[in-house]
């Protein structure tokens, strides 16, 4: 008589439950708010449901990416980062020749009819390279000087290629890499020296662009855009009664009005007024629409979701058996948190307009796809950490 052993049911979601909960919660908020904020897109497409359908397709692609990547072992991440990094550098270089000019910046390229932002792929690969490299070179007494500069070299190359067209993404990449160096216990002297050398090289690079291309080129016209954004931030009068709405401060002003006209629970989904005055209500200023429609409670929920994600990455890193997965998951958690707070800071008027999307909430194809990959890597490492903990518990169990 044969005995049939029941098979263990196959799990399709193997990663951390809290991370999956944050992922789908942000997706739900995104669908509601992009649908509400996309009135201009609906008019342009002659379809009221066009913004919702397109965002659903973007988020479905992000979910598919997260689902697939969660089954890839983190050991392959370093090699994929090298291959993807080389491809992203080629794509970045191609934007200077075949890029689509949007808002005086050629940061997009079209491949088979699909618009792709190579800087997002490059940012992902550089972060993965930095975290994996730092983890492999980690020593008990801190990393060596060679490690810091080995990480900064590809970072500077990426910065030099991205900054002329998309300074905010380039700065976000640099801040994230230095955060990884800080987490990696690089000696303070080498850390500060790296910041100084990187800053000097960046100034020389930007000055060289201005002198070589001249003031009328596409690349140097971005200097005018950056200067204009800083002036918008600095020109605000001390007396509110003297404030005048101009073309320079119109976007930030209506974002502030959106927050000021709300309350604890907001006007309700779909009842925003300022969405019709904000040109980027569905992307750069979507946090302002969340504040107007969902109120302080909605804003708190969004901030809480990103904080939960960051805390969970820290918890997952603590569970990892090796340094490599711990560095990778903490690096990804850091860059997602920095990008989220950068978008929120723009909406509330704390910093000049950066153009950074709110991860998984703002409308976007490339950005949401890359964010889905970020989540997939976190989930993959969380599954690995859980397996390590189970094996450790089995070894310590005398009855096992």
mmCIF file of C-alpha atoms in Angstrom:
data_model
loop_
_atom_site.group_PDB
_atom_site.id
_atom_site.type_symbol
_atom_site.label_atom_id
_atom_site.label_comp_id
_atom_site.label_asym_id
_atom_site.label_seq_id
_atom_site.Cartn_x
_atom_site.Cartn_y
_atom_site.Cartn_z
ATOM 1 C CA UNK A 1 0.000 0.000 0.000
ATOM 2 C CA UNK A 2 1.513 3.277 -1.087
ATOM 3 C CA UNK A 3 1.333 6.422 0.952
ATOM 4 C CA UNK A 4 0.739 9.687 -0.891
ATOM 5 C CA UNK A 5 2.472 12.682 0.648
ATOM 6 C CA UNK A 6 0.482 15.846 0.039
ATOM 7 C CA UNK A 7 2.386 18.502 -1.861
ATOM 8 C CA UNK A 8 2.965 21.854 -0.285
ATOM 9 C CA UNK A 9 0.846 24.471 -2.052
ATOM 10 C CA UNK A 10 2.904 26.678 -4.332
ATOM 11 C CA UNK A 11 3.191 30.292 -3.222
ATOM 12 C CA UNK A 12 3.017 32.937 -5.884
ATOM 13 C CA UNK A 13 3.915 35.811 -3.562
ATOM 14 C CA UNK A 14 7.055 34.662 -1.762
ATOM 15 C CA UNK A 15 8.304 37.964 -0.403
ATOM 16 C CA UNK A 16 7.528 40.031 2.659
ATOM 17 C CA UNK A 17 3.777 40.509 3.135
ATOM 18 C CA UNK A 18 4.156 44.093 4.395
ATOM 19 C CA UNK A 19 6.116 45.067 1.263
ATOM 20 C CA UNK A 20 3.406 43.597 -0.964
ATOM 21 C CA UNK A 21 0.778 45.454 1.097
ATOM 22 C CA UNK A 22 2.629 48.757 0.606
ATOM 23 C CA UNK A 23 2.982 48.050 -3.121
ATOM 24 C CA UNK A 24 -0.718 47.428 -3.747
ATOM 25 C CA UNK A 25 -1.806 50.239 -1.397
ATOM 26 C CA UNK A 26 0.269 52.755 -3.362
ATOM 27 C CA UNK A 27 -1.139 51.350 -6.619
ATOM 28 C CA UNK A 28 -4.719 51.861 -5.406
ATOM 29 C CA UNK A 29 -3.975 55.444 -4.357
ATOM 30 C CA UNK A 30 -2.300 56.015 -7.723
ATOM 31 C CA UNK A 31 -5.296 54.815 -9.739
ATOM 32 C CA UNK A 32 -7.708 57.009 -7.789
ATOM 33 C CA UNK A 33 -5.583 60.161 -7.863
ATOM 34 C CA UNK A 34 -4.235 59.897 -11.417
ATOM 35 C CA UNK A 35 -7.785 59.324 -12.634
ATOM 36 C CA UNK A 36 -8.896 62.422 -10.736
ATOM 37 C CA UNK A 37 -5.901 64.588 -11.668
ATOM 38 C CA UNK A 38 -5.806 63.582 -15.335
ATOM 39 C CA UNK A 39 -8.564 65.849 -16.645
ATOM 40 C CA UNK A 40 -6.150 67.490 -19.094
ATOM 41 C CA UNK A 41 -5.045 64.067 -20.333
ATOM 42 C CA UNK A 42 -8.671 62.984 -20.722
ATOM 43 C CA UNK A 43 -9.486 66.073 -22.800
ATOM 44 C CA UNK A 44 -6.368 65.567 -24.907
ATOM 45 C CA UNK A 45 -7.232 61.904 -25.567
ATOM 46 C CA UNK A 46 -10.976 62.598 -26.068
ATOM 47 C CA UNK A 47 -11.672 59.842 -23.561
ATOM 48 C CA UNK A 48 -12.657 60.294 -19.932
ATOM 49 C CA UNK A 49 -11.194 56.919 -18.938
ATOM 50 C CA UNK A 50 -7.941 57.224 -20.913
ATOM 51 C CA UNK A 51 -5.760 58.354 -17.933
ATOM 52 C CA UNK A 52 -7.102 55.519 -15.779
ATOM 53 C CA UNK A 53 -6.584 52.831 -18.433
ATOM 54 C CA UNK A 54 -3.042 53.968 -19.222
ATOM 55 C CA UNK A 55 -2.060 54.142 -15.556
ATOM 56 C CA UNK A 56 -3.582 50.702 -14.980
ATOM 57 C CA UNK A 57 -1.388 49.333 -17.765
ATOM 58 C CA UNK A 58 1.713 51.007 -16.290
ATOM 59 C CA UNK A 59 1.007 49.636 -12.809
ATOM 60 C CA UNK A 60 0.197 46.186 -14.203
ATOM 61 C CA UNK A 61 3.607 46.209 -15.885
ATOM 62 C CA UNK A 62 5.215 47.276 -12.586
ATOM 63 C CA UNK A 63 3.389 44.486 -10.728
ATOM 64 C CA UNK A 64 4.512 41.958 -13.340
ATOM 65 C CA UNK A 65 8.104 43.151 -12.967
ATOM 66 C CA UNK A 66 7.910 42.832 -9.167
ATOM 67 C CA UNK A 67 6.324 39.390 -9.469
ATOM 68 C CA UNK A 68 9.016 38.068 -11.831
ATOM 69 C CA UNK A 69 12.011 39.649 -10.080
ATOM 70 C CA UNK A 70 10.974 38.260 -6.680
ATOM 71 C CA UNK A 71 11.970 34.784 -7.938
ATOM 72 C CA UNK A 72 15.456 35.900 -9.094
ATOM 73 C CA UNK A 73 18.207 35.253 -6.552
ATOM 74 C CA UNK A 74 20.005 38.384 -5.416
ATOM 75 C CA UNK A 75 23.380 36.902 -6.469
ATOM 76 C CA UNK A 76 22.457 37.599 -10.065
ATOM 77 C CA UNK A 77 21.708 41.246 -9.303
ATOM 78 C CA UNK A 78 25.333 42.373 -9.557
ATOM 79 C CA UNK A 79 25.801 40.793 -12.996
ATOM 80 C CA UNK A 80 22.463 42.124 -14.223
ATOM 81 C CA UNK A 81 23.443 45.582 -12.954
ATOM 82 C CA UNK A 82 26.656 45.483 -15.002
ATOM 83 C CA UNK A 83 24.845 44.399 -18.177
ATOM 84 C CA UNK A 84 21.969 46.812 -17.620
ATOM 85 C CA UNK A 85 24.413 49.596 -16.778
ATOM 86 C CA UNK A 86 26.252 49.184 -20.077
ATOM 87 C CA UNK A 87 22.937 49.180 -21.954
ATOM 88 C CA UNK A 88 21.743 52.258 -20.054
ATOM 89 C CA UNK A 89 24.938 54.181 -20.902
ATOM 90 C CA UNK A 90 24.359 53.449 -24.592
ATOM 91 C CA UNK A 91 20.734 54.586 -24.286
ATOM 92 C CA UNK A 92 21.776 57.723 -22.378
ATOM 93 C CA UNK A 93 24.251 58.597 -25.096
ATOM 94 C CA UNK A 94 21.594 58.058 -27.752
ATOM 95 C CA UNK A 95 19.296 60.646 -26.125
ATOM 96 C CA UNK A 96 21.706 63.369 -27.291
ATOM 97 C CA UNK A 97 21.134 62.308 -30.907
ATOM 98 C CA UNK A 98 17.637 60.810 -31.176
ATOM 99 C CA UNK A 99 16.065 62.003 -27.929
ATOM 100 C CA UNK A 100 12.594 63.540 -27.779
ATOM 101 C CA UNK A 101 12.752 67.215 -26.769
ATOM 102 C CA UNK A 102 10.286 67.829 -23.923
ATOM 103 C CA UNK A 103 10.519 70.986 -21.785
ATOM 104 C CA UNK A 104 13.950 71.817 -23.278
ATOM 105 C CA UNK A 105 15.281 68.426 -22.217
ATOM 106 C CA UNK A 106 15.963 65.416 -24.468
ATOM 107 C CA UNK A 107 15.668 62.787 -21.744
ATOM 108 C CA UNK A 108 13.327 60.405 -23.617
ATOM 109 C CA UNK A 109 13.883 58.086 -26.558
ATOM 110 C CA UNK A 110 11.317 56.175 -28.582
ATOM 111 C CA UNK A 111 11.830 52.435 -29.185
ATOM 112 C CA UNK A 112 9.176 50.632 -31.241
ATOM 113 C CA UNK A 113 6.730 53.430 -30.431
ATOM 114 C CA UNK A 114 7.374 53.259 -26.674
ATOM 115 C CA UNK A 115 8.872 56.256 -24.863
ATOM 116 C CA UNK A 116 11.679 55.219 -22.515
ATOM 117 C CA UNK A 117 13.632 57.313 -20.012
ATOM 118 C CA UNK A 118 17.156 55.784 -19.925
ATOM 119 C CA UNK A 119 18.136 57.763 -16.819
ATOM 120 C CA UNK A 120 15.724 55.666 -14.725
ATOM 121 C CA UNK A 121 17.372 52.426 -15.865
ATOM 122 C CA UNK A 122 20.825 53.911 -15.325
ATOM 123 C CA UNK A 123 19.898 55.048 -11.812
ATOM 124 C CA UNK A 124 18.733 51.534 -10.948
ATOM 125 C CA UNK A 125 21.914 49.904 -12.271
ATOM 126 C CA UNK A 126 24.303 52.346 -10.585
ATOM 127 C CA UNK A 127 22.555 51.902 -7.231
ATOM 128 C CA UNK A 128 22.700 48.105 -7.545
ATOM 129 C CA UNK A 129 26.355 48.259 -8.598
ATOM 130 C CA UNK A 130 27.246 50.543 -5.679
ATOM 131 C CA UNK A 131 25.473 48.410 -3.085
ATOM 132 C CA UNK A 132 26.887 45.121 -4.392
ATOM 133 C CA UNK A 133 30.410 46.540 -4.722
ATOM 134 C CA UNK A 134 30.361 48.024 -1.222
ATOM 135 C CA UNK A 135 29.077 44.776 0.249
ATOM 136 C CA UNK A 136 31.811 42.686 -1.372
ATOM 137 C CA UNK A 137 34.555 45.075 -0.222
ATOM 138 C CA UNK A 138 33.247 45.554 3.308
ATOM 139 C CA UNK A 139 35.750 45.041 6.129
ATOM 140 C CA UNK A 140 35.241 44.978 9.901
ATOM 141 C CA UNK A 141 37.073 48.308 10.321
ATOM 142 C CA UNK A 142 35.376 50.076 7.378
ATOM 143 C CA UNK A 143 36.018 50.171 3.654
ATOM 144 C CA UNK A 144 39.202 51.358 2.020
ATOM 145 C CA UNK A 145 39.776 54.569 0.131
ATOM 146 C CA UNK A 146 39.894 52.599 -3.117
ATOM 147 C CA UNK A 147 36.344 51.345 -2.631
ATOM 148 C CA UNK A 148 34.856 54.820 -2.239
ATOM 149 C CA UNK A 149 36.455 56.093 -5.436
ATOM 150 C CA UNK A 150 35.644 52.882 -7.326
ATOM 151 C CA UNK A 151 31.979 53.484 -6.554
ATOM 152 C CA UNK A 152 32.126 57.211 -7.332
ATOM 153 C CA UNK A 153 33.691 56.826 -10.785
ATOM 154 C CA UNK A 154 30.657 55.218 -12.494
ATOM 155 C CA UNK A 155 28.449 57.539 -10.451
ATOM 156 C CA UNK A 156 30.214 60.600 -11.855
ATOM 157 C CA UNK A 157 30.006 59.236 -15.409
ATOM 158 C CA UNK A 158 26.258 58.787 -14.955
ATOM 159 C CA UNK A 159 25.944 62.239 -13.387
ATOM 160 C CA UNK A 160 27.824 63.824 -16.290
ATOM 161 C CA UNK A 161 25.525 62.160 -18.838
ATOM 162 C CA UNK A 162 22.228 62.748 -16.995
ATOM 163 C CA UNK A 163 22.730 66.214 -15.450
ATOM 164 C CA UNK A 164 22.621 68.329 -18.651
ATOM 165 C CA UNK A 165 19.107 67.039 -19.397
ATOM 166 C CA UNK A 166 17.753 66.009 -15.987
ATOM 167 C CA UNK A 167 19.591 67.578 -13.051
ATOM 168 C CA UNK A 168 17.102 66.417 -10.408
ATOM 169 C CA UNK A 169 17.536 62.735 -11.335
ATOM 170 C CA UNK A 170 21.318 63.164 -11.409
ATOM 171 C CA UNK A 171 21.315 64.772 -7.955
ATOM 172 C CA UNK A 172 18.995 62.075 -6.590
ATOM 173 C CA UNK A 173 21.410 59.432 -7.861
ATOM 174 C CA UNK A 174 24.405 61.156 -6.255
ATOM 175 C CA UNK A 175 22.652 61.650 -2.904
ATOM 176 C CA UNK A 176 21.597 57.998 -2.884
ATOM 177 C CA UNK A 177 25.129 56.770 -3.649
ATOM 178 C CA UNK A 178 26.609 58.910 -0.869
ATOM 179 C CA UNK A 179 23.932 57.559 1.469
ATOM 180 C CA UNK A 180 25.095 54.049 0.549
ATOM 181 C CA UNK A 181 28.708 55.054 1.276
ATOM 182 C CA UNK A 182 27.575 56.395 4.644
ATOM 183 C CA UNK A 183 25.716 53.177 5.447
ATOM 184 C CA UNK A 184 28.763 51.240 4.266
ATOM 185 C CA UNK A 185 30.881 52.654 7.084
ATOM 186 C CA UNK A 186 33.354 54.476 4.833
ATOM 187 C CA UNK A 187 35.854 56.361 7.061
ATOM 188 C CA UNK A 188 34.775 59.964 7.629
ATOM 189 C CA UNK A 189 37.946 61.418 6.143
ATOM 190 C CA UNK A 190 37.549 59.499 2.899
ATOM 191 C CA UNK A 191 33.801 60.162 2.867
ATOM 192 C CA UNK A 192 34.216 63.954 3.132
ATOM 193 C CA UNK A 193 37.117 63.912 0.686
ATOM 194 C CA UNK A 194 34.937 62.041 -1.809
ATOM 195 C CA UNK A 195 32.199 64.663 -1.474
ATOM 196 C CA UNK A 196 34.710 67.467 -2.040
ATOM 197 C CA UNK A 197 36.325 65.879 -5.080
ATOM 198 C CA UNK A 198 32.954 64.979 -6.584
ATOM 199 C CA UNK A 199 31.679 68.548 -6.078
ATOM 200 C CA UNK A 200 34.755 70.116 -7.715
ATOM 201 C CA UNK A 201 34.571 67.730 -10.678
ATOM 202 C CA UNK A 202 30.855 68.465 -11.099
ATOM 203 C CA UNK A 203 31.406 72.237 -11.138
ATOM 204 C CA UNK A 204 34.219 71.852 -13.676
ATOM 205 C CA UNK A 205 32.012 69.624 -15.830
ATOM 206 C CA UNK A 206 29.062 72.037 -15.798
ATOM 207 C CA UNK A 207 31.329 75.024 -16.503
ATOM 208 C CA UNK A 208 32.915 73.112 -19.367
ATOM 209 C CA UNK A 209 29.494 72.447 -20.878
ATOM 210 C CA UNK A 210 28.668 76.144 -20.758
ATOM 211 C CA UNK A 211 31.964 77.199 -22.347
ATOM 212 C CA UNK A 212 32.045 74.468 -25.005
ATOM 213 C CA UNK A 213 28.442 74.506 -26.242
ATOM 214 C CA UNK A 214 27.698 78.193 -25.722
ATOM 215 C CA UNK A 215 24.616 79.839 -24.184
ATOM 216 C CA UNK A 216 22.208 78.990 -27.036
ATOM 217 C CA UNK A 217 22.596 75.206 -27.182
ATOM 218 C CA UNK A 218 19.973 72.756 -25.940
ATOM 219 C CA UNK A 219 22.263 71.463 -23.195
ATOM 220 C CA UNK A 220 23.105 74.871 -21.749
ATOM 221 C CA UNK A 221 19.506 76.082 -21.991
ATOM 222 C CA UNK A 222 18.878 73.755 -19.049
ATOM 223 C CA UNK A 223 20.982 76.154 -16.947
ATOM 224 C CA UNK A 224 18.272 78.757 -17.498
ATOM 225 C CA UNK A 225 15.622 76.277 -16.364
ATOM 226 C CA UNK A 226 17.543 75.458 -13.164
ATOM 227 C CA UNK A 227 18.136 79.151 -12.453
ATOM 228 C CA UNK A 228 14.453 79.922 -13.011
ATOM 229 C CA UNK A 229 13.391 77.221 -10.554
ATOM 230 C CA UNK A 230 15.720 78.599 -7.895
ATOM 231 C CA UNK A 231 14.413 82.124 -8.473
ATOM 232 C CA UNK A 232 10.844 80.898 -7.988
ATOM 233 C CA UNK A 233 11.858 79.654 -4.558
ATOM 234 C CA UNK A 234 13.780 82.780 -3.543
ATOM 235 C CA UNK A 235 11.458 85.509 -4.878
ATOM 236 C CA UNK A 236 8.645 84.880 -2.390
ATOM 237 C CA UNK A 237 7.914 88.084 -0.398
ATOM 238 C CA UNK A 238 7.874 88.035 3.392
ATOM 239 C CA UNK A 239 4.447 89.708 3.565
ATOM 240 C CA UNK A 240 1.741 87.399 2.093
ATOM 241 C CA UNK A 241 -0.320 90.451 1.095
ATOM 242 C CA UNK A 242 2.420 91.454 -1.350
ATOM 243 C CA UNK A 243 2.424 88.069 -3.074
ATOM 244 C CA UNK A 244 1.597 88.154 -6.790
ATOM 245 C CA UNK A 245 0.855 85.056 -8.863
ATOM 246 C CA UNK A 246 3.074 84.964 -11.959
ATOM 247 C CA UNK A 247 3.967 82.369 -14.576
ATOM 248 C CA UNK A 248 7.087 81.527 -12.563
ATOM 249 C CA UNK A 249 5.323 80.660 -9.303
ATOM 250 C CA UNK A 250 1.936 79.564 -10.640
ATOM 251 C CA UNK A 251 2.429 75.815 -10.154
ATOM 252 C CA UNK A 252 3.735 75.998 -6.591
ATOM 253 C CA UNK A 253 1.088 78.581 -5.684
ATOM 254 C CA UNK A 254 -1.799 76.372 -6.795
ATOM 255 C CA UNK A 255 -0.207 73.420 -4.992
ATOM 256 C CA UNK A 256 -0.178 75.500 -1.798
ATOM 257 C CA UNK A 257 -3.803 76.494 -2.395
ATOM 258 C CA UNK A 258 -4.688 72.807 -2.751
ATOM 259 C CA UNK A 259 -3.285 72.075 0.705
ATOM 260 C CA UNK A 260 -4.715 75.244 2.270
ATOM 261 C CA UNK A 261 -8.248 74.618 0.972
ATOM 262 C CA UNK A 262 -8.357 71.102 2.405
ATOM 263 C CA UNK A 263 -8.947 69.753 5.915
ATOM 264 C CA UNK A 264 -8.385 66.538 7.830
ATOM 265 C CA UNK A 265 -10.287 64.336 5.359
ATOM 266 C CA UNK A 266 -10.190 66.561 2.248
ATOM 267 C CA UNK A 267 -12.779 67.324 -0.418
ATOM 268 C CA UNK A 268 -13.145 63.672 -1.386
ATOM 269 C CA UNK A 269 -11.802 61.713 -4.383
ATOM 270 C CA UNK A 270 -12.561 63.400 -7.700
ATOM 271 C CA UNK A 271 -13.467 66.779 -6.169
ATOM 272 C CA UNK A 272 -10.171 68.600 -6.653
ATOM 273 C CA UNK A 273 -10.313 72.179 -7.921
ATOM 274 C CA UNK A 274 -6.604 72.931 -8.313
ATOM 275 C CA UNK A 275 -6.005 69.985 -10.673
ATOM 276 C CA UNK A 276 -7.282 72.199 -13.496
ATOM 277 C CA UNK A 277 -4.596 74.805 -12.736
ATOM 278 C CA UNK A 278 -1.635 72.462 -12.225
ATOM 279 C CA UNK A 279 0.052 71.426 -15.473
ATOM 280 C CA UNK A 280 1.660 68.380 -13.819
ATOM 281 C CA UNK A 281 -1.102 67.498 -11.366
ATOM 282 C CA UNK A 282 -0.829 63.800 -12.237
ATOM 283 C CA UNK A 283 2.971 63.597 -11.767
ATOM 284 C CA UNK A 284 5.106 66.293 -10.112
ATOM 285 C CA UNK A 285 2.283 67.704 -7.959
ATOM 286 C CA UNK A 286 0.150 64.632 -7.360
ATOM 287 C CA UNK A 287 0.879 64.871 -3.627
ATOM 288 C CA UNK A 288 -0.890 68.255 -3.646
ATOM 289 C CA UNK A 289 -3.961 66.639 -5.227
ATOM 290 C CA UNK A 290 -3.818 63.913 -2.569
ATOM 291 C CA UNK A 291 -3.725 66.630 0.081
ATOM 292 C CA UNK A 292 -6.700 68.446 -1.434
ATOM 293 C CA UNK A 293 -8.888 65.370 -1.998
ATOM 294 C CA UNK A 294 -7.854 63.085 0.866
ATOM 295 C CA UNK A 295 -6.777 65.753 3.345
ATOM 296 C CA UNK A 296 -4.248 65.464 6.116
ATOM 297 C CA UNK A 297 -5.286 61.846 6.694
ATOM 298 C CA UNK A 298 -4.472 60.916 3.095
ATOM 299 C CA UNK A 299 -1.096 62.667 3.217
ATOM 300 C CA UNK A 300 -0.276 60.928 6.488
ATOM 301 C CA UNK A 301 -1.231 57.570 4.964
ATOM 302 C CA UNK A 302 1.072 58.070 1.973
ATOM 303 C CA UNK A 303 3.993 59.134 4.180
ATOM 304 C CA UNK A 304 3.286 56.193 6.495
ATOM 305 C CA UNK A 305 3.381 53.724 3.594
ATOM 306 C CA UNK A 306 6.828 54.899 2.493
ATOM 307 C CA UNK A 307 8.084 54.840 6.077
ATOM 308 C CA UNK A 308 6.764 51.290 6.524
ATOM 309 C CA UNK A 309 8.592 50.283 3.352
ATOM 310 C CA UNK A 310 11.849 51.812 4.611
ATOM 311 C CA UNK A 311 11.518 50.213 8.053
ATOM 312 C CA UNK A 312 10.779 46.838 6.469
ATOM 313 C CA UNK A 313 13.923 47.094 4.299
ATOM 314 C CA UNK A 314 15.936 47.777 7.458
ATOM 315 C CA UNK A 315 14.311 44.786 9.166
ATOM 316 C CA UNK A 316 14.983 42.564 6.135
ATOM 317 C CA UNK A 317 18.613 43.735 6.065
ATOM 318 C CA UNK A 318 19.009 42.773 9.731
ATOM 319 C CA UNK A 319 17.744 39.269 8.939
ATOM 320 C CA UNK A 320 20.128 38.685 6.021
ATOM 321 C CA UNK A 321 22.990 36.259 6.583
ATOM 322 C CA UNK A 322 25.464 38.204 4.430
ATOM 323 C CA UNK A 323 26.408 41.823 3.776
ATOM 324 C CA UNK A 324 25.591 41.819 0.051
ATOM 325 C CA UNK A 325 21.793 41.358 0.301
ATOM 326 C CA UNK A 326 21.664 43.680 3.328
ATOM 327 C CA UNK A 327 23.413 46.487 1.422
ATOM 328 C CA UNK A 328 21.271 46.013 -1.670
ATOM 329 C CA UNK A 329 17.944 46.098 0.171
ATOM 330 C CA UNK A 330 18.964 49.090 2.313
ATOM 331 C CA UNK A 331 20.219 50.961 -0.756
ATOM 332 C CA UNK A 332 16.921 50.434 -2.568
ATOM 333 C CA UNK A 333 14.907 51.439 0.490
ATOM 334 C CA UNK A 334 16.986 54.604 0.805
ATOM 335 C CA UNK A 335 16.585 55.731 -2.801
ATOM 336 C CA UNK A 336 12.806 55.136 -2.770
ATOM 337 C CA UNK A 337 12.428 57.123 0.454
ATOM 338 C CA UNK A 338 14.588 60.004 -0.811
ATOM 339 C CA UNK A 339 12.666 60.177 -4.098
ATOM 340 C CA UNK A 340 9.307 60.125 -2.307
ATOM 341 C CA UNK A 341 10.278 62.912 0.080
ATOM 342 C CA UNK A 342 11.760 64.940 -2.799
ATOM 343 C CA UNK A 343 8.389 64.873 -4.583
ATOM 344 C CA UNK A 344 6.498 65.756 -1.390
ATOM 345 C CA UNK A 345 8.901 68.595 -0.581
ATOM 346 C CA UNK A 346 8.215 70.150 -3.992
ATOM 347 C CA UNK A 347 4.446 69.918 -3.496
ATOM 348 C CA UNK A 348 4.555 71.704 -0.127
ATOM 349 C CA UNK A 349 7.004 74.339 -1.401
ATOM 350 C CA UNK A 350 10.069 73.361 0.637
ATOM 351 C CA UNK A 351 12.364 72.916 -2.381
ATOM 352 C CA UNK A 352 12.322 74.078 -6.028
ATOM 353 C CA UNK A 353 10.519 71.970 -8.616
ATOM 354 C CA UNK A 354 12.584 68.850 -9.345
ATOM 355 C CA UNK A 355 10.386 66.837 -11.692
ATOM 356 C CA UNK A 356 10.788 63.679 -9.609
ATOM 357 C CA UNK A 357 7.692 61.415 -9.596
ATOM 358 C CA UNK A 358 6.149 59.995 -6.440
ATOM 359 C CA UNK A 359 7.136 56.290 -6.612
ATOM 360 C CA UNK A 360 4.237 54.096 -7.779
ATOM 361 C CA UNK A 361 1.769 56.980 -7.381
ATOM 362 C CA UNK A 362 2.634 59.494 -10.107
ATOM 363 C CA UNK A 363 1.706 58.757 -13.701
ATOM 364 C CA UNK A 364 4.550 57.217 -15.662
ATOM 365 C CA UNK A 365 5.719 54.188 -17.581
ATOM 366 C CA UNK A 366 9.498 53.980 -17.174
ATOM 367 C CA UNK A 367 9.512 55.246 -13.588
ATOM 368 C CA UNK A 368 6.814 52.822 -12.429
ATOM 369 C CA UNK A 369 8.454 49.895 -14.226
ATOM 370 C CA UNK A 370 11.787 50.600 -12.521
ATOM 371 C CA UNK A 371 10.002 51.008 -9.181
ATOM 372 C CA UNK A 372 8.393 47.611 -9.739
ATOM 373 C CA UNK A 373 11.870 46.134 -10.239
ATOM 374 C CA UNK A 374 12.997 47.824 -7.003
ATOM 375 C CA UNK A 375 10.119 46.164 -5.150
ATOM 376 C CA UNK A 376 10.885 42.823 -6.790
ATOM 377 C CA UNK A 377 14.480 42.919 -5.553
ATOM 378 C CA UNK A 378 13.309 43.794 -2.027
ATOM 379 C CA UNK A 379 10.880 40.868 -2.130
ATOM 380 C CA UNK A 380 13.554 38.507 -3.454
ATOM 381 C CA UNK A 381 15.939 39.412 -0.642
ATOM 382 C CA UNK A 382 13.156 39.194 1.955
ATOM 383 C CA UNK A 383 12.446 35.644 0.783
ATOM 384 C CA UNK A 384 16.166 34.846 1.025
ATOM 385 C CA UNK A 385 16.345 36.361 4.536
ATOM 386 C CA UNK A 386 13.316 34.356 5.652
ATOM 387 C CA UNK A 387 14.907 31.167 4.308
ATOM 388 C CA UNK A 388 18.140 31.937 6.171
ATOM 389 C CA UNK A 389 16.225 32.485 9.403
ATOM 390 C CA UNK A 390 14.352 29.191 8.955
ATOM 391 C CA UNK A 391 17.587 27.274 8.328
ATOM 392 C CA UNK A 392 19.199 28.901 11.363
ATOM 393 C CA UNK A 393 16.230 27.977 13.545
ATOM 394 C CA UNK A 394 16.337 24.385 12.270
ATOM 395 C CA UNK A 395 20.028 24.067 13.164
ATOM 396 C CA UNK A 396 19.430 25.430 16.663
ATOM 397 C CA UNK A 397 16.480 23.118 17.288
ATOM 398 C CA UNK A 398 17.806 20.009 19.062
ATOM 399 C CA UNK A 399 14.730 17.988 18.073
ATOM 400 C CA UNK A 400 15.085 18.810 14.369
#
